[in-house]
mmCIF file of N, CA and C in Angstrom:
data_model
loop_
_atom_site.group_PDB
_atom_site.id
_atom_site.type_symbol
_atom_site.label_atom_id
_atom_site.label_comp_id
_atom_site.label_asym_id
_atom_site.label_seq_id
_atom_site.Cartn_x
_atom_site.Cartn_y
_atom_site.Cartn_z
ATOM 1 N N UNK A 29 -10.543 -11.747 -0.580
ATOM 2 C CA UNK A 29 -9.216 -11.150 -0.667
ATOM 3 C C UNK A 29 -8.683 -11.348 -2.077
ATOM 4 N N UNK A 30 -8.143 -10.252 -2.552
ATOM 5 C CA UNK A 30 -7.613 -10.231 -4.112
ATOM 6 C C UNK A 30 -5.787 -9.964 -4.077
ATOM 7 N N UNK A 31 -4.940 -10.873 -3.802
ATOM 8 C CA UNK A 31 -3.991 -10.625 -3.804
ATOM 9 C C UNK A 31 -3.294 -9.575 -4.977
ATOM 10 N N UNK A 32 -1.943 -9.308 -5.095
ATOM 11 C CA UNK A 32 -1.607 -8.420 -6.091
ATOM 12 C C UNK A 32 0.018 -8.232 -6.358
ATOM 13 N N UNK A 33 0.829 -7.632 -6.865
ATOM 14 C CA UNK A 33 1.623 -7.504 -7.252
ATOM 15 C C UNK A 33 2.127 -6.135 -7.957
ATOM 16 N N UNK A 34 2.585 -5.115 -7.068
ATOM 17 C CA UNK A 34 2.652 -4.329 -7.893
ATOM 18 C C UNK A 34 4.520 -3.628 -7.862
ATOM 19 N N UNK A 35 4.718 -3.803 -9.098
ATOM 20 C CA UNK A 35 6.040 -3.417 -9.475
ATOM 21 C C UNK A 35 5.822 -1.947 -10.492
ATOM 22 N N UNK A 36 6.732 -1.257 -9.693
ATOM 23 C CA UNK A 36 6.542 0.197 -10.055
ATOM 24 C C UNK A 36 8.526 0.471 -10.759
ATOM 25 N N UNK A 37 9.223 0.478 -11.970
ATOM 26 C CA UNK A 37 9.996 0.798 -12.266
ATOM 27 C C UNK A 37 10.690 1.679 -12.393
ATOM 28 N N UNK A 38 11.444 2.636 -11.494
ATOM 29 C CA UNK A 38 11.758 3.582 -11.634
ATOM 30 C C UNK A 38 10.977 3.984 -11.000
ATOM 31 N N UNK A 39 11.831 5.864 -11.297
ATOM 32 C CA UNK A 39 10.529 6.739 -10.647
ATOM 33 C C UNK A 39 9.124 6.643 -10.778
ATOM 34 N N UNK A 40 8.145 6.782 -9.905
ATOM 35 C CA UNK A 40 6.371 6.544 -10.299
ATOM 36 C C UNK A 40 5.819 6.185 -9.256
ATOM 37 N N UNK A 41 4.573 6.528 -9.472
ATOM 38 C CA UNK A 41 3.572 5.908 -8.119
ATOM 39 C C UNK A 41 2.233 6.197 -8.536
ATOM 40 N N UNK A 42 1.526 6.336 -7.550
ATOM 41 C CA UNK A 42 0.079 6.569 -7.490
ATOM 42 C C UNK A 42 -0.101 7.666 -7.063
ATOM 43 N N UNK A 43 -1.134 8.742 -7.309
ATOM 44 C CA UNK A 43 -1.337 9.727 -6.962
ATOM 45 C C UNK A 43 -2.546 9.805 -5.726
ATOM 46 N N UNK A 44 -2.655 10.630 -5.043
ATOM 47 C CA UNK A 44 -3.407 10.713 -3.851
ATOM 48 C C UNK A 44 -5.220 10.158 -3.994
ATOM 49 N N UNK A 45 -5.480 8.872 -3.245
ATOM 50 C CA UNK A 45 -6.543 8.800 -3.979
ATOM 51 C C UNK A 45 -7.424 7.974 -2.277
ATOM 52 N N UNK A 46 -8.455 7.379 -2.411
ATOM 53 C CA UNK A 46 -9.173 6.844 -1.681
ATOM 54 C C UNK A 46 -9.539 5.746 -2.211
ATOM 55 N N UNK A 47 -10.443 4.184 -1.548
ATOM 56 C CA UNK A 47 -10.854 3.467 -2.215
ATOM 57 C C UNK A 47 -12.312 2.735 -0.944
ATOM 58 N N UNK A 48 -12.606 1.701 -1.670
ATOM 59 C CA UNK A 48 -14.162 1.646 -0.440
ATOM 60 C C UNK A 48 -13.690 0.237 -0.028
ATOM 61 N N UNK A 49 -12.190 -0.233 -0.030
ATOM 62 C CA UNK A 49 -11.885 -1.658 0.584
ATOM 63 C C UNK A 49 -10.652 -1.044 1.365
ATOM 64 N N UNK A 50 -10.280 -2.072 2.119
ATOM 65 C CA UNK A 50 -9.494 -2.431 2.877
ATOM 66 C C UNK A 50 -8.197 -3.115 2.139
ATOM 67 N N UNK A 51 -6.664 -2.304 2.234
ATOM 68 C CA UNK A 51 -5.586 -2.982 1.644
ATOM 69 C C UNK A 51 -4.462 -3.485 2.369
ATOM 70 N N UNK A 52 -3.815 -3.545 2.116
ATOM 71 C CA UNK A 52 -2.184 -4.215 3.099
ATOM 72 C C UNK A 52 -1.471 -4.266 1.986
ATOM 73 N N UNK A 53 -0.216 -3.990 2.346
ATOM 74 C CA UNK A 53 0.900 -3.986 1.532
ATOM 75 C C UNK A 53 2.098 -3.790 2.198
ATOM 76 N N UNK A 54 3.070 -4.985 1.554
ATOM 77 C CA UNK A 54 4.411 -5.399 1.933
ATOM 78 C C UNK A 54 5.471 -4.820 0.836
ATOM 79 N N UNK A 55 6.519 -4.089 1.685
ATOM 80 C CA UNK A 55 7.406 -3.573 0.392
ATOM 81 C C UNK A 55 8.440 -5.039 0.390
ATOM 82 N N UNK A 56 8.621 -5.633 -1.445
ATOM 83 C CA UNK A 56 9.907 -6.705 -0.940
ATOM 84 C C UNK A 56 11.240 -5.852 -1.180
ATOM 85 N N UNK A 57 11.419 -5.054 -1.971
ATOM 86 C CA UNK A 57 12.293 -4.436 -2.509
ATOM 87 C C UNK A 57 12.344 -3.244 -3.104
ATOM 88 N N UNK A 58 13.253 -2.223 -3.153
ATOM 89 C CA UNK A 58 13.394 -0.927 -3.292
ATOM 90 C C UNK A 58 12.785 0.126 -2.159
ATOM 91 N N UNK A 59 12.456 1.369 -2.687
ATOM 92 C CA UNK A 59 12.208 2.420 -1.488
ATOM 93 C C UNK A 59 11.630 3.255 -2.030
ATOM 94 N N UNK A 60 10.961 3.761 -1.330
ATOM 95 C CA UNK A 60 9.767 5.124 -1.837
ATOM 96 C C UNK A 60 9.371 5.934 -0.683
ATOM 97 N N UNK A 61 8.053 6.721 -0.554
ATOM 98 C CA UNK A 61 7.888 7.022 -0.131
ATOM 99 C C UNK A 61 5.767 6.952 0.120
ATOM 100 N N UNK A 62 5.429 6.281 0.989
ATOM 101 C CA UNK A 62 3.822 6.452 1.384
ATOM 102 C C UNK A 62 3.509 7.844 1.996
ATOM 103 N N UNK A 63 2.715 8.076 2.009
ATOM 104 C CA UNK A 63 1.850 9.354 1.978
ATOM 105 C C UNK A 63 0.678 8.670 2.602
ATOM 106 N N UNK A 64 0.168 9.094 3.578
ATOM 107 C CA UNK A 64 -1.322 8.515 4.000
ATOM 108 C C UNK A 64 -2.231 9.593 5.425
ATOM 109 N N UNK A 65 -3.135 9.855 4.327
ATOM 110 C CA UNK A 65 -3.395 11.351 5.796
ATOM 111 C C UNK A 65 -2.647 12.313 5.561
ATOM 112 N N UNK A 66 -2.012 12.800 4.801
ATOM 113 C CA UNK A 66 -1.038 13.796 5.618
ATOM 114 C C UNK A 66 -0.032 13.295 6.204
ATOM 115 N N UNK A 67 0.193 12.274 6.018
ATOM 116 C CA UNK A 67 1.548 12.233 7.047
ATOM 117 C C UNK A 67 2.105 11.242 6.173
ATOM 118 N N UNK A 68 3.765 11.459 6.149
ATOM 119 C CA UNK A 68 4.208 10.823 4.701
ATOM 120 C C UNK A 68 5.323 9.678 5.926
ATOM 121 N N UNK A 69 5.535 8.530 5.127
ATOM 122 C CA UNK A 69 6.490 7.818 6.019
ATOM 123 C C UNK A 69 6.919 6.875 5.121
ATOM 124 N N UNK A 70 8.899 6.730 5.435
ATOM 125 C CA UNK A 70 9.328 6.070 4.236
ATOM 126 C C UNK A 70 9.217 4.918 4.090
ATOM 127 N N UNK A 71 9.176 4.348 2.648
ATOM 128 C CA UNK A 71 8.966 2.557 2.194
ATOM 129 C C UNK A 71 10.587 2.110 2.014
ATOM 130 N N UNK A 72 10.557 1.025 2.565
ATOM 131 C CA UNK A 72 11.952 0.106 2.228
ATOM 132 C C UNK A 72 11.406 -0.948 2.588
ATOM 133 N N UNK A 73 12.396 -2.522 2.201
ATOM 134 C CA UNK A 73 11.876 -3.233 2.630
ATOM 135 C C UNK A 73 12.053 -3.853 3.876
ATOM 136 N N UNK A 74 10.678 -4.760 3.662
ATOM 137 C CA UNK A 74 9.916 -5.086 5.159
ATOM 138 C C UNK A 74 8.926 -4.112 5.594
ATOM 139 N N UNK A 75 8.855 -3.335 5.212
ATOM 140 C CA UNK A 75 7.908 -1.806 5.894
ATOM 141 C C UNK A 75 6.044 -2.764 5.553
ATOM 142 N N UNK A 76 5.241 -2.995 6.108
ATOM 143 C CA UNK A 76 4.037 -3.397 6.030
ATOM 144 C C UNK A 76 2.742 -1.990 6.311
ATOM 145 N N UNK A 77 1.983 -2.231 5.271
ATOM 146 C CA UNK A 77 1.096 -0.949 5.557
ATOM 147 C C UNK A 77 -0.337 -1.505 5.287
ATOM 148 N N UNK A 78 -1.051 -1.020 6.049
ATOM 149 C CA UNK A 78 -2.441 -1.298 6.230
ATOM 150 C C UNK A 78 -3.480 -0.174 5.788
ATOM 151 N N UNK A 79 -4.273 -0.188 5.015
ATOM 152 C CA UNK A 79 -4.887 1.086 4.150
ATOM 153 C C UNK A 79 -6.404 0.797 4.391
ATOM 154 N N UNK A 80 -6.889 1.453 5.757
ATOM 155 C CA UNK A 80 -8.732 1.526 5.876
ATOM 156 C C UNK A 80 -8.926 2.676 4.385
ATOM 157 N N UNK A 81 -10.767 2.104 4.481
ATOM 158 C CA UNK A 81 -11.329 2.384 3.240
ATOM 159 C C UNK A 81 -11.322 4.198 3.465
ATOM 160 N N UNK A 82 -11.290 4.592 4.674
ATOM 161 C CA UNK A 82 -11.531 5.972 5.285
ATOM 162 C C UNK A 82 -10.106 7.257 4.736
ATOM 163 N N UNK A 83 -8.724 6.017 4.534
ATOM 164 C CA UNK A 83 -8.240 6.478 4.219
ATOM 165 C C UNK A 83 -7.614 7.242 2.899
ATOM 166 N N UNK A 84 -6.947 8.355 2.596
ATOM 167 C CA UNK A 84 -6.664 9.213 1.525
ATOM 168 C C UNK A 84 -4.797 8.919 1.872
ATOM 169 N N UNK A 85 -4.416 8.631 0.673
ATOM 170 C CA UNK A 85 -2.809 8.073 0.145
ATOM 171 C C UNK A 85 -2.402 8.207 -0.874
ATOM 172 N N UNK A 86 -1.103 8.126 -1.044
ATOM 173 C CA UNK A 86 -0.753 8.554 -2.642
ATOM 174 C C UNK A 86 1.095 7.587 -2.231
ATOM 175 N N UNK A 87 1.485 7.140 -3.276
ATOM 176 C CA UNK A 87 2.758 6.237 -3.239
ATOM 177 C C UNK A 87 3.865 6.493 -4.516
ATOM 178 N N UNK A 88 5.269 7.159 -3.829
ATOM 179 C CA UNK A 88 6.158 7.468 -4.910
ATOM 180 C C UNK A 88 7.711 6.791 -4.404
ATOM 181 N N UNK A 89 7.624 6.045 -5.417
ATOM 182 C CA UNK A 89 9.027 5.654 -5.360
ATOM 183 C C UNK A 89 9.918 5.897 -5.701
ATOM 184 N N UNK A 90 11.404 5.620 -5.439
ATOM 185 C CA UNK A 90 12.752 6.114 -5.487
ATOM 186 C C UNK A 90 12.877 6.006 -7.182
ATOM 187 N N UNK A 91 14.040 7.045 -7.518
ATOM 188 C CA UNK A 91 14.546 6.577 -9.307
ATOM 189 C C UNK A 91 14.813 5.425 -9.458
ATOM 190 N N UNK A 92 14.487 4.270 -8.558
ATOM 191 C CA UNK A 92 15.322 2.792 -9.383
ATOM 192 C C UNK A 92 13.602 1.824 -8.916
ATOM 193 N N UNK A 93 12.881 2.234 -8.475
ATOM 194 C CA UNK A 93 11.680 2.007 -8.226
ATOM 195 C C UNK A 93 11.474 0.614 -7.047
ATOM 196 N N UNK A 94 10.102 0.347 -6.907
ATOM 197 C CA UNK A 94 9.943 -0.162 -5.641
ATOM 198 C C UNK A 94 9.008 -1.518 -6.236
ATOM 199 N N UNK A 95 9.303 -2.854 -5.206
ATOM 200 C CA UNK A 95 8.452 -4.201 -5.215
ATOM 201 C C UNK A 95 7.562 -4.126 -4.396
ATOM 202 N N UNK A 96 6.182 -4.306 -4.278
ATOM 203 C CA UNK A 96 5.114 -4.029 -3.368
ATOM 204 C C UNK A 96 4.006 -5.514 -3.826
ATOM 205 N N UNK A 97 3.953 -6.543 -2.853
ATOM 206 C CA UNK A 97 3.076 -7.237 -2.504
ATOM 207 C C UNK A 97 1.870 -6.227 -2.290
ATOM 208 N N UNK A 98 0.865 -6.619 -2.369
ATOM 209 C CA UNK A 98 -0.416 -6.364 -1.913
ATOM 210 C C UNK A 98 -1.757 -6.535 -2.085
ATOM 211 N N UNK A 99 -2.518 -6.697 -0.742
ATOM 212 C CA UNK A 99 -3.965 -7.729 -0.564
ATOM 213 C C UNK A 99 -5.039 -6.292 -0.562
ATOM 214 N N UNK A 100 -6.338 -7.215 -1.307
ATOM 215 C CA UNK A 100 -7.369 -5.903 -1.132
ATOM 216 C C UNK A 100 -8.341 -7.070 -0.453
ATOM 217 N N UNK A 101 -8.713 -6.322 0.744
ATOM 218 C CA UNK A 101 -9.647 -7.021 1.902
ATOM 219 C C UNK A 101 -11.577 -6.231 0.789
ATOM 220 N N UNK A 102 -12.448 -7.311 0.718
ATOM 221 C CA UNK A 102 -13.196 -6.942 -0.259
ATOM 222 C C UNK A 102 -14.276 -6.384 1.042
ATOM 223 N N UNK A 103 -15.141 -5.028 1.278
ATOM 224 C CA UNK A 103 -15.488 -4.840 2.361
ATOM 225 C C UNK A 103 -16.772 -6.089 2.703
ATOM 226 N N UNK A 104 -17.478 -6.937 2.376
ATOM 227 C CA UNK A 104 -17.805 -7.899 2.417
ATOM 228 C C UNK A 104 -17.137 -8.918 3.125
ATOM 229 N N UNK A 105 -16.009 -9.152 2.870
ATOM 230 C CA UNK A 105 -14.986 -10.000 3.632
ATOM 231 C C UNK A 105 -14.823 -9.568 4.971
ATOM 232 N N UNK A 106 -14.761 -7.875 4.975
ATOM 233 C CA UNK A 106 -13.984 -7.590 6.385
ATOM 234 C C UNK A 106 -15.518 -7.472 7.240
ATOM 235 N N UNK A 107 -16.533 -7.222 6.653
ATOM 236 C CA UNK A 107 -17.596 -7.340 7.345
ATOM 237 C C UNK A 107 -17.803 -8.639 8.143
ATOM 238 N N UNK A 108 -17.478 -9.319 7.540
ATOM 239 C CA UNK A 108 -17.634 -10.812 8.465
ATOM 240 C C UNK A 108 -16.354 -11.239 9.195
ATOM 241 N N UNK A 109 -15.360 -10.448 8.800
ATOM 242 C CA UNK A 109 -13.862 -10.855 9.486
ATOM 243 C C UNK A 109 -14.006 -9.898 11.361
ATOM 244 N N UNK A 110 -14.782 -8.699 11.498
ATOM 245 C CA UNK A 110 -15.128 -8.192 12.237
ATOM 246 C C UNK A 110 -16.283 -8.937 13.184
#
């Protein structure tokens, strides 16, 4: 597990992408908006999100921007966590 920290200032995010691990992510502060599949659902905090490797996402936050904790499960790890 690779913990993380990601502070996004202001408007910005990530654009729609995929990855071959397993993530989680805690909003502490501000608001945005996740995107995952096709189906978009809003970030504020407390909102917790769980990101399989299968999945396609993209993350935009509000004009005053968003605090986001977040763990990358290494698929090695989750292989044996299963």
């Amino acid at each position: 597990c690779v913990p993380g920290l990601s502070l996004l200032k202001g408007p910005g995010g990530f654009p729609l992408h995929s990855h071959d691990f397993h993530e989680v992510f805690w909003v502490k502060s501000g608001r945005g908006v996740h995107t995952i599949n096709g189906r978009e659902q809003p970030l504020h905090r407390g909102v917790m999100v769980w990101i399989r490797p299968s999945d396609c996402h993209s993350f935009q936050s509000d004009r005053r921007g968003v605090l986001v904790y977040n763990v990358v499960v290494a698929p090695s790890l989750w292989a044996r966590l299963r």
